[in-house]
Short mmCIF file of C-alpha atoms and ligand atoms in Angstrom, two decimals:
data_model
loop_
_atom_site.label_atom_id
_atom_site.label_comp_id
_atom_site.label_asym_id
_atom_site.label_seq_id
_atom_site.Cartn_x
_atom_site.Cartn_y
_atom_site.Cartn_z
CA MET A 1 89.58 117.55 93.50
CA THR A 2 88.46 117.84 97.13
CA THR A 3 88.73 114.71 99.24
CA ALA A 4 87.37 113.65 102.54
CA LEU A 5 89.16 110.88 104.59
CA VAL A 6 87.26 107.94 106.25
CA ILE A 7 89.33 106.03 108.98
CA LEU A 8 87.70 103.02 110.36
CA ALA A 9 88.64 102.66 113.82
CA ALA A 10 85.48 100.81 115.51
CA GLY A 11 86.78 97.35 115.50
CA LYS A 12 87.70 95.51 118.63
CA GLY A 13 90.86 93.79 117.51
CA THR A 14 89.96 90.57 119.30
CA ARG A 15 93.60 89.23 118.36
CA MET A 16 95.26 91.85 120.26
CA ASN A 17 93.72 90.12 123.49
CA SER A 18 93.40 93.54 124.97
CA ASP A 19 90.89 95.84 127.09
CA ILE A 20 92.52 99.02 125.11
CA PRO A 21 90.89 99.64 121.65
CA LYS A 22 93.40 98.36 118.95
CA VAL A 23 93.81 101.75 117.28
CA LEU A 24 95.08 103.33 120.50
CA HIS A 25 97.88 100.73 120.82
CA PRO A 26 101.12 102.68 120.16
CA ILE A 27 103.66 102.45 117.31
CA ALA A 28 106.75 104.35 118.56
CA GLN A 29 104.87 105.70 121.42
CA THR A 30 102.07 107.27 119.17
CA PRO A 31 98.55 105.56 118.69
CA MET A 32 98.11 103.85 115.61
CA ILE A 33 94.92 106.16 114.79
CA VAL A 34 97.34 109.24 115.07
CA HIS A 35 99.79 107.64 112.47
CA ALA A 36 96.69 107.02 110.06
CA MET A 37 95.48 110.44 110.46
CA ARG A 38 98.88 111.90 109.81
CA ALA A 39 99.38 109.78 106.71
CA GLY A 40 96.07 110.77 105.47
CA SER A 41 96.71 114.55 106.15
CA VAL A 42 98.62 114.75 102.96
CA LEU A 43 95.64 114.88 101.03
CA ASN A 44 94.48 118.03 102.53
CA PRO A 45 91.16 116.42 103.34
CA GLU A 46 88.32 118.73 103.38
CA ARG A 47 86.65 116.61 106.05
CA THR A 48 88.34 113.86 108.23
CA VAL A 49 85.92 111.36 109.67
CA ILE A 50 86.78 108.79 112.24
CA VAL A 51 84.46 105.82 112.70
CA THR A 52 84.62 104.61 116.07
CA GLY A 53 82.94 101.78 118.07
CA HIS A 54 84.90 99.84 120.51
CA GLY A 55 86.48 102.39 123.03
CA SER A 56 84.60 105.09 121.18
CA GLU A 57 85.31 107.73 123.82
CA ALA A 58 88.84 107.18 124.28
CA VAL A 59 89.79 106.78 120.58
CA ALA A 60 87.42 110.05 119.79
CA LYS A 61 89.73 111.82 122.57
CA VAL A 62 92.79 110.94 120.94
CA ALA A 63 91.66 111.59 117.30
CA LEU A 64 90.50 115.17 118.48
CA THR A 65 93.55 115.89 120.22
CA GLU A 66 95.21 115.22 117.01
CA ASP A 67 92.92 117.38 114.83
CA ASP A 68 90.02 119.22 116.53
CA ALA A 69 88.20 119.47 113.43
CA ALA A 70 87.75 115.75 112.93
CA GLN A 71 84.28 114.48 113.04
CA ILE A 72 83.48 111.33 114.85
CA ALA A 73 80.72 108.80 113.67
CA VAL A 74 80.08 106.03 115.99
CA GLN A 75 79.48 102.59 114.68
CA GLN A 76 77.13 101.25 117.65
CA GLU A 77 77.66 97.60 116.39
CA GLN A 78 80.47 96.44 114.58
CA LEU A 79 78.94 94.63 111.34
CA GLY A 80 81.65 94.96 109.24
CA THR A 81 83.99 97.60 107.26
CA ALA A 82 81.06 98.43 104.50
CA HIS A 83 78.75 99.16 107.46
CA ALA A 84 81.71 101.30 109.34
CA VAL A 85 81.90 103.52 106.17
CA ALA A 86 78.14 103.83 105.85
CA GLN A 87 78.22 105.67 109.19
CA ALA A 88 80.02 108.22 107.87
CA ARG A 89 77.41 109.37 105.65
CA THR A 90 75.70 111.90 107.98
CA ALA A 91 79.03 113.65 108.60
CA LEU A 92 79.80 113.71 104.95
CA GLU A 93 76.38 115.36 104.24
CA GLY A 94 76.57 117.99 101.63
CA PHE A 95 80.34 116.97 100.69
CA SER A 96 80.90 116.14 97.10
CA GLY A 97 84.12 114.88 96.05
CA ASP A 98 86.58 111.76 96.64
CA VAL A 99 86.28 109.56 99.65
CA VAL A 100 89.40 108.23 100.72
CA VAL A 101 88.84 105.24 103.45
CA LEU A 102 91.80 104.38 105.54
CA TYR A 103 92.15 101.71 108.29
CA GLY A 104 93.09 103.15 111.60
CA ASP A 105 95.15 99.99 111.99
CA THR A 106 97.19 100.46 108.81
CA PRO A 107 99.34 103.09 109.87
CA PHE A 108 102.31 103.30 107.51
CA LEU A 109 101.36 104.98 104.23
CA GLN A 110 103.69 106.98 102.41
CA PRO A 111 102.26 110.20 100.82
CA ASN A 112 103.02 109.34 97.21
CA THR A 113 100.88 106.25 97.57
CA LEU A 114 97.74 108.23 98.39
CA GLU A 115 98.81 110.82 95.73
CA ARG A 116 99.20 107.74 93.22
CA MET A 117 95.69 106.62 94.15
CA ILE A 118 94.11 109.91 93.55
CA ALA A 119 95.82 110.02 90.05
CA ALA A 120 94.55 106.37 89.38
CA ARG A 121 91.32 107.86 90.35
CA ALA A 122 90.97 110.29 87.67
CA GLN A 123 91.06 107.48 85.29
CA ASN A 124 88.64 105.19 87.09
CA ASP A 125 85.43 105.09 89.38
CA LEU A 126 87.00 102.94 92.04
CA VAL A 127 90.58 102.59 93.05
CA VAL A 128 91.75 100.28 95.62
CA LEU A 129 94.89 99.78 97.12
CA GLY A 130 96.80 96.39 97.11
CA PHE A 131 100.15 94.98 97.67
CA GLU A 132 102.44 92.02 97.02
CA ALA A 133 102.39 89.98 100.37
CA ALA A 134 105.53 87.77 101.11
CA ASP A 135 103.13 85.96 103.27
CA PRO A 136 99.57 86.89 102.40
CA ALA A 137 98.11 84.85 105.37
CA ARG A 138 94.70 86.34 106.29
CA TYR A 139 94.62 89.46 104.12
CA GLY A 140 91.88 89.81 101.26
CA ARG A 141 93.02 88.68 98.02
CA LEU A 142 92.60 90.84 94.60
CA VAL A 143 91.25 89.02 91.73
CA MET A 144 92.86 90.88 88.84
CA ASN A 145 91.91 90.58 85.06
CA GLY A 146 94.57 92.70 83.33
CA GLU A 147 94.43 96.18 84.58
CA THR A 148 90.65 95.60 86.15
CA LEU A 149 90.04 94.50 89.48
CA GLU A 150 87.13 92.02 89.46
CA ARG A 151 86.72 91.32 92.95
CA ILE A 152 88.25 91.12 96.40
CA VAL A 153 87.93 87.85 98.26
CA GLU A 154 88.27 87.67 101.92
CA PHE A 155 90.75 84.92 103.18
CA LYS A 156 87.95 82.85 105.02
CA ASP A 157 85.62 82.98 101.91
CA ALA A 158 88.55 82.00 99.39
CA THR A 159 89.01 78.94 97.64
CA GLU A 160 92.31 77.06 97.50
CA ALA A 161 93.24 78.81 94.11
CA GLU A 162 92.32 82.32 95.38
CA ARG A 163 94.32 81.82 98.33
CA ALA A 164 97.22 81.35 96.15
CA ILE A 165 97.15 84.93 94.98
CA THR A 166 99.74 86.95 96.52
CA LEU A 167 98.12 90.49 95.48
CA CYS A 168 96.47 91.52 98.66
CA ASN A 169 94.05 94.28 100.08
CA SER A 170 95.24 96.93 102.08
CA GLY A 171 91.94 98.06 102.76
CA LEU A 172 92.53 101.46 101.35
CA LEU A 173 90.05 102.80 98.58
CA ALA A 174 89.19 105.87 96.73
CA CYS A 175 85.67 106.68 95.25
CA ASP A 176 83.35 109.49 94.78
CA ALA A 177 81.03 109.83 97.57
CA GLU A 178 77.85 109.54 95.97
CA THR A 179 79.12 106.62 94.03
CA LEU A 180 80.64 104.96 97.21
CA PHE A 181 77.54 105.23 99.33
CA SER A 182 75.40 103.70 96.52
CA LEU A 183 77.70 100.70 96.27
CA ILE A 184 77.73 100.23 100.01
CA ASP A 185 73.95 100.23 100.04
CA ALA A 186 74.03 97.13 97.97
CA VAL A 187 76.58 95.47 99.97
CA GLY A 188 75.03 92.09 101.93
CA ASN A 189 76.50 89.85 104.66
CA ASP A 190 76.20 86.35 103.34
CA ASN A 191 80.01 85.30 103.88
CA ALA A 192 81.84 83.44 106.42
CA SER A 193 81.91 86.16 108.99
CA GLY A 194 78.64 87.18 108.43
CA GLU A 195 79.77 90.78 107.99
CA TYR A 196 79.23 93.69 105.47
CA TYR A 197 82.57 93.59 103.75
CA LEU A 198 83.63 96.85 102.35
CA PRO A 199 85.77 95.05 99.56
CA ASP A 200 82.64 93.82 98.35
CA VAL A 201 81.96 97.24 96.71
CA VAL A 202 84.40 96.00 93.96
CA GLU A 203 82.40 93.32 92.46
CA ILE A 204 79.36 95.31 92.70
CA ALA A 205 81.07 98.24 90.93
CA ARG A 206 82.13 95.84 88.24
CA ASP A 207 78.35 94.33 88.03
CA ARG A 208 77.42 98.02 87.36
CA GLY A 209 79.96 98.44 84.47
CA LEU A 210 81.89 100.81 86.73
CA SER A 211 85.74 100.84 86.14
CA VAL A 212 87.92 99.53 88.78
CA THR A 213 91.77 99.25 89.25
CA ALA A 214 94.27 98.54 91.89
CA VAL A 215 97.39 100.45 92.71
CA ALA A 216 100.03 98.71 94.46
CA CYS A 217 102.55 99.73 97.07
CA ASP A 218 105.40 97.88 99.00
CA GLU A 219 103.93 95.93 101.56
CA ALA A 220 105.78 97.86 104.29
CA GLN A 221 103.24 100.63 103.87
CA THR A 222 100.41 98.41 104.37
CA LEU A 223 101.11 96.30 107.37
CA GLY A 224 97.94 95.68 108.87
CA VAL A 225 98.07 95.41 112.80
CA ASN A 226 95.96 92.82 114.09
CA SER A 227 97.78 91.02 116.85
CA ARG A 228 100.77 91.95 119.19
CA THR A 229 103.13 89.91 116.86
CA ASP A 230 101.93 92.39 114.01
CA LEU A 231 102.47 95.31 116.58
CA ALA A 232 105.84 94.63 117.11
CA ALA A 233 106.66 94.13 113.57
CA ALA A 234 105.16 97.39 112.82
CA ASP A 235 107.16 99.03 115.31
CA ARG A 236 110.35 97.45 113.91
CA VAL A 237 109.41 98.70 110.54
CA PHE A 238 108.77 102.35 111.91
CA GLN A 239 112.22 101.97 113.89
CA GLN A 240 114.21 100.90 110.98
CA ARG A 241 112.83 103.82 108.70
CA ALA A 242 113.33 106.59 111.35
CA ARG A 243 116.92 105.52 111.96
CA ALA A 244 117.49 105.49 108.39
CA ASP A 245 116.08 109.09 108.18
CA LEU A 246 118.25 110.22 111.03
CA LEU A 247 121.36 108.67 109.50
CA GLU A 248 120.47 110.68 106.14
CA LEU A 249 120.04 113.88 108.19
CA GLY A 250 123.74 113.58 109.44
CA VAL A 251 122.89 111.99 112.85
CA THR A 252 125.63 109.44 114.10
CA LEU A 253 123.97 106.40 115.50
CA MET A 254 126.83 104.25 116.85
CA ALA A 255 124.52 101.23 116.86
CA PRO A 256 121.49 101.96 115.23
CA ASP A 257 119.68 98.96 115.89
CA THR A 258 119.89 99.61 119.73
CA VAL A 259 118.20 102.98 119.69
CA TYR A 260 114.50 103.46 120.04
CA LEU A 261 112.68 106.21 118.76
CA SER A 262 109.14 107.67 119.19
CA ALA A 263 107.35 108.98 116.00
CA ASP A 264 107.82 112.72 117.20
CA THR A 265 111.71 112.67 117.90
CA VAL A 266 113.73 115.43 116.74
CA ILE A 267 117.53 115.29 116.65
CA GLY A 268 119.64 117.84 115.03
CA ARG A 269 122.95 116.86 112.68
CA ASP A 270 126.00 115.82 114.06
CA THR A 271 124.50 114.67 117.14
CA VAL A 272 125.92 111.58 118.53
CA ILE A 273 123.88 108.89 119.84
CA GLU A 274 125.68 105.99 121.70
CA PRO A 275 124.14 102.42 121.68
CA ASN A 276 121.13 101.62 123.78
CA VAL A 277 119.43 105.06 123.98
CA VAL A 278 115.53 105.15 124.50
CA PHE A 279 113.76 108.28 123.07
CA GLY A 280 110.20 108.54 124.56
CA PRO A 281 107.49 111.06 123.30
CA GLY A 282 108.34 114.77 122.95
CA VAL A 283 112.43 114.90 122.64
CA THR A 284 114.07 117.55 120.97
CA VAL A 285 117.87 117.23 120.69
CA GLU A 286 119.83 120.01 119.04
CA SER A 287 122.86 119.63 116.74
CA GLY A 288 126.16 118.83 118.04
CA THR A 289 125.10 116.94 121.25
CA THR A 290 126.24 113.63 122.83
CA ILE A 291 123.64 111.36 124.43
CA ARG A 292 125.67 108.47 125.69
CA ALA A 293 124.77 104.58 126.29
CA PHE A 294 121.87 103.53 127.99
CA SER A 295 120.17 106.97 128.41
CA HIS A 296 116.41 107.46 128.49
CA LEU A 297 114.93 110.76 127.30
CA GLU A 298 111.25 111.82 127.28
CA GLY A 299 109.35 115.22 127.02
CA CYS A 300 112.76 117.02 127.09
CA HIS A 301 114.79 119.51 125.25
CA VAL A 302 118.60 119.32 124.79
CA SER A 303 120.40 122.21 123.60
CA ARG A 304 123.49 122.30 121.44
CA GLY A 305 126.89 121.14 122.89
CA ALA A 306 125.38 119.10 125.86
CA VAL A 307 126.49 115.65 126.90
CA VAL A 308 123.99 113.32 128.36
CA GLY A 309 124.77 110.17 130.05
CA PRO A 310 125.87 107.34 130.26
CA TYR A 311 122.91 106.09 132.34
CA ALA A 312 121.01 109.30 132.49
CA ARG A 313 117.17 109.80 132.87
CA LEU A 314 115.55 112.97 131.46
CA ARG A 315 111.98 113.23 132.28
CA PRO A 316 109.21 115.60 131.00
CA GLY A 317 109.68 119.16 131.60
CA THR A 318 113.81 118.73 131.35
CA GLU A 319 115.38 121.82 129.61
CA LEU A 320 118.87 121.34 128.99
CA ALA A 321 120.62 124.61 127.64
CA GLU A 322 123.91 124.93 125.53
CA ASN A 323 126.99 123.03 127.25
CA THR A 324 125.27 121.56 130.06
CA LYS A 325 126.39 118.07 131.36
CA ILE A 326 124.13 115.45 132.83
CA GLY A 327 126.19 112.31 134.10
CA ASN A 328 125.73 108.98 134.90
CA PHE A 329 122.78 107.85 137.24
CA VAL A 330 121.45 111.31 137.25
CA GLU A 331 117.68 111.89 136.91
CA ILE A 332 116.24 115.11 135.98
CA LYS A 333 112.46 115.94 135.80
CA ASN A 334 110.72 119.38 135.21
CA ALA A 335 113.69 121.36 135.64
CA GLU A 336 115.92 123.90 133.86
CA ILE A 337 119.57 123.50 133.64
CA ALA A 338 121.15 126.57 132.34
CA GLU A 339 124.21 127.19 130.48
CA GLY A 340 127.53 125.21 131.10
CA ALA A 341 125.93 123.66 134.23
CA LYS A 342 126.61 120.26 135.53
CA VAL A 343 125.02 117.51 137.24
CA ASN A 344 127.70 114.83 136.78
CA HIS A 345 126.85 112.08 139.19
CA LEU A 346 124.18 109.95 140.69
CA SER A 347 121.54 113.04 141.59
CA TYR A 348 117.83 113.65 141.33
CA ILE A 349 117.12 117.06 140.32
CA GLY A 350 113.23 117.69 140.21
CA ASP A 351 111.08 120.76 140.05
CA ALA A 352 114.07 122.75 139.92
CA SER A 353 116.21 125.48 138.06
CA VAL A 354 119.97 125.45 138.19
CA GLY A 355 121.72 128.51 136.99
CA ALA A 356 124.67 128.83 134.53
CA ALA A 357 127.79 127.42 135.32
CA SER A 358 126.78 126.09 138.54
CA ASN A 359 128.16 122.55 139.82
CA ILE A 360 125.65 120.01 141.32
CA GLY A 361 127.78 117.25 143.48
CA ALA A 362 127.60 113.81 143.41
CA GLY A 363 124.50 112.42 144.87
CA THR A 364 122.57 115.66 145.41
CA ILE A 365 118.85 115.34 145.81
CA THR A 366 116.11 118.01 145.26
CA CYS A 367 113.86 116.56 147.85
CA ASN A 368 110.87 118.11 146.05
CA TYR A 369 107.84 116.08 147.55
CA ASP A 370 106.56 116.27 151.15
CA GLY A 371 104.27 113.31 150.71
CA VAL A 372 101.55 115.70 149.69
CA MET A 373 102.70 118.42 147.61
CA LYS A 374 105.51 119.07 145.05
CA HIS A 375 107.94 122.14 145.92
CA ARG A 376 110.47 123.81 143.67
CA THR A 377 114.30 124.39 144.34
CA THR A 378 116.00 127.39 142.67
CA ILE A 379 119.78 127.32 142.54
CA GLY A 380 121.35 130.78 141.36
CA GLU A 381 124.32 130.86 139.01
CA ASN A 382 128.03 129.74 139.87
CA VAL A 383 126.68 127.84 142.76
CA PHE A 384 128.97 124.88 144.03
CA VAL A 385 126.38 122.23 145.51
CA GLY A 386 128.55 119.91 147.89
CA SER A 387 128.40 116.07 147.35
CA ASN A 388 125.28 114.56 149.46
CA THR A 389 123.61 117.75 149.61
CA MET A 390 119.91 117.32 150.52
CA LEU A 391 117.85 120.22 149.36
CA VAL A 392 114.54 120.31 151.01
CA ALA A 393 112.23 122.50 148.95
CA PRO A 394 110.91 124.96 148.73
CA VAL A 395 114.31 126.39 148.94
CA ARG A 396 116.69 129.04 147.14
CA LEU A 397 120.41 128.90 146.90
CA GLY A 398 121.88 132.45 145.81
CA ASP A 399 124.42 133.13 143.27
CA GLY A 400 127.78 132.24 144.12
CA ALA A 401 126.77 130.00 147.11
CA MET A 402 128.18 127.00 148.44
CA THR A 403 126.93 123.95 150.26
CA ALA A 404 129.27 121.85 152.45
CA THR A 405 129.24 117.98 151.48
CA GLY A 406 126.38 116.09 153.32
CA THR A 407 124.42 119.25 154.14
CA VAL A 408 120.78 119.19 154.53
CA VAL A 409 119.57 122.71 153.20
CA THR A 410 116.18 123.40 154.75
CA ARG A 411 116.53 127.37 154.92
CA ASP A 412 117.43 129.72 151.75
CA VAL A 413 121.16 130.45 151.41
CA GLU A 414 122.00 134.02 150.32
CA PRO A 415 124.24 134.63 147.67
CA ASP A 416 127.83 133.75 148.31
CA ALA A 417 127.17 132.14 151.48
CA LEU A 418 128.29 128.72 152.43
CA ALA A 419 125.74 126.65 154.05
CA VAL A 420 127.11 123.86 156.65
CA ALA A 421 124.63 121.74 158.41
CA ARG A 422 126.00 118.27 159.61
CA SER A 423 127.57 117.39 163.16
CA ARG A 424 131.15 118.21 163.64
CA GLN A 425 133.73 115.46 163.22
CA ASP A 426 135.43 114.20 166.23
CA ASN A 427 138.65 111.88 166.07
CA LYS A 428 139.28 109.58 168.94
CA PRO A 429 143.03 108.54 168.78
CA GLY A 430 143.77 104.82 169.05
CA TYR A 431 139.96 103.81 169.22
CA ALA A 432 140.07 102.18 166.00
CA ARG A 433 142.83 99.73 167.01
CA LYS A 434 141.11 98.82 170.21
CA LEU A 435 137.71 98.39 168.49
CA PHE A 436 139.42 96.04 165.61
CA ASP A 437 141.21 94.00 168.62
CA MET A 438 137.94 93.49 170.49
CA LEU A 439 136.15 92.16 167.45
CA LYS A 440 138.98 89.88 166.50
CA ALA A 441 138.95 88.47 169.89
CA LYS A 442 135.24 87.78 169.85
CA LYS A 443 135.59 86.19 166.44
CA ALA A 444 138.26 83.70 167.63
CA ARG A 445 136.05 82.88 170.84
CA ARG A 446 132.97 82.12 168.41
CA ASP A 447 135.21 79.83 165.90
CA LYS A 448 136.51 77.95 168.67
CA GLY A 449 133.01 77.41 170.35
CA ALA A 450 131.50 76.25 167.25
C1 LIG B 1 90.52 93.84 106.34
C2 LIG B 1 90.09 93.47 104.78
C3 LIG B 1 91.16 92.89 103.94
C4 LIG B 1 92.59 93.48 103.94
C5 LIG B 1 92.84 93.97 105.63
C6 LIG B 1 93.88 94.62 105.57
C7 LIG B 1 87.52 93.65 105.23
C8 LIG B 1 86.29 92.55 105.20
N1 LIG B 1 88.76 92.95 104.75
O1 LIG B 1 90.62 92.61 106.80
O2 LIG B 1 90.74 92.52 102.73
O3 LIG B 1 93.39 92.54 103.38
O4 LIG B 1 91.69 94.35 106.13
O5 LIG B 1 94.55 95.04 106.79
O6 LIG B 1 87.41 94.85 104.88
N2 LIG B 1 86.44 97.97 111.38
C9 LIG B 1 85.21 98.83 111.84
N3 LIG B 1 83.99 98.40 112.02
C10 LIG B 1 83.60 96.97 111.64
C11 LIG B 1 84.77 96.32 111.30
C12 LIG B 1 85.93 96.92 111.07
O7 LIG B 1 85.52 100.11 112.08
O8 LIG B 1 82.78 96.88 111.78
C13 LIG B 1 87.72 98.83 111.39
C14 LIG B 1 88.64 98.08 112.33
O9 LIG B 1 89.00 98.80 113.49
C15 LIG B 1 89.77 98.23 111.67
C16 LIG B 1 89.36 98.00 109.84
O10 LIG B 1 88.05 98.55 109.90
O11 LIG B 1 90.69 99.19 111.45
C17 LIG B 1 89.74 96.70 109.44
O12 LIG B 1 89.04 95.88 110.07
P1 LIG B 1 89.73 94.41 110.50
O13 LIG B 1 88.73 93.65 111.36
O14 LIG B 1 91.03 94.67 110.98
O15 LIG B 1 89.74 93.70 108.97
P2 LIG B 1 90.72 92.51 108.64
O16 LIG B 1 90.15 91.34 108.77
O17 LIG B 1 91.88 92.85 109.03
CA1 LIG B 2 93.00 94.45 110.02
#
């Protein structure tokens, strides 16, 4: 059976209390809409239609970055979920097969749930995904009669007895395209919100004698995000799952609850992650590395055998080769650190390359920014950069070069040369004693006078 996905993402998300469209709020650093698209992609949809409205352009941009074949259907006015699906009609012209409707704010579906829905669809005209809610709160309630789903009642419109039902509507449904649009044409807006409710297609389908059923999944998959509290809860669910997956894959997490992961974080087995590490988007850590406590990584690649942290910051464009060492209070940005090189203490290495087996001394700074433009620092192999060296970019240090401690390097250094740029030390015998005496006398006079 061919399927098309329709993802509803036009709502404002009033309860988010935000200027950002709801579906662009991130879970594990990835916009909710992208989670929904990835979840739906297991159905191998022939078409994907995203219904946008609030912040349409921004939502479209994110959706098209994820899947450039997606179609955008704009819902000018948000008149309800049924009205939203109706906007996909043009994009689905000429399509025959099943439409699966997903909500952009329900990002945690598992592949086998969608597969179970498709399987149930083979036996029924319309299939709705439901879940047993621990706290049904404001979710729509599924009114069942045996295996048959008779109707869905929104919380606002429900009677006390209906509110007691714990089987809730996830929002997801599957139906043949032609049937679905014909049902939607019959949906009215005579309800507490004055909206065209998609769940109303159930009752209309039943009135037409169609078979309707519900498939249930566990609640974690259908978490709908309507508020910041929901967003935080969804993130928590994501984190728990992602940590469990990593442990399963053979990654050691010393304190799993304190490690924050992104949806695209990749970590190889036998890597050890110490407590309180944050993985921003775009991080790949190979097998057999150690990421020590309180490190923050984003947009970087860490190769086998590397040791990072504690308290290291790897920013986008950081490429660490095998057996590199990045120590405490070191920040690396847009830089390649070649095999076996070390940057162990208190340094900033940005827009740079560091050759194999080089050692960058404590407090070294690549001065990459002149206030207007960024410049590169190129450090060769087996270089020894003395502590507190300032590398004023653009600048190059040849292979085997050395810089003296405290040097400000403004010109290239040829291979095997030592660069020294600091004033010569002068020791004045007895001066320290004289100075101390003078200062102590001054303090005594002041204490007496006061
Ligand atoms: C909806 C369901 C409810 C279900 C819950 C699950 C309806 C009427 N109610 O309620 O039964 O339990 O989801 O999370 O469908 N949207 C549009 N255009 C609109 C209105 C909404 O695109 O005109 C989109 C929203 O962006 C959102 C989704 O549809 O992604 C759901 O809308 P929302 O307003 O959040 O519905 P709920 O009140 O949560
Ligand atoms: Ca919702």
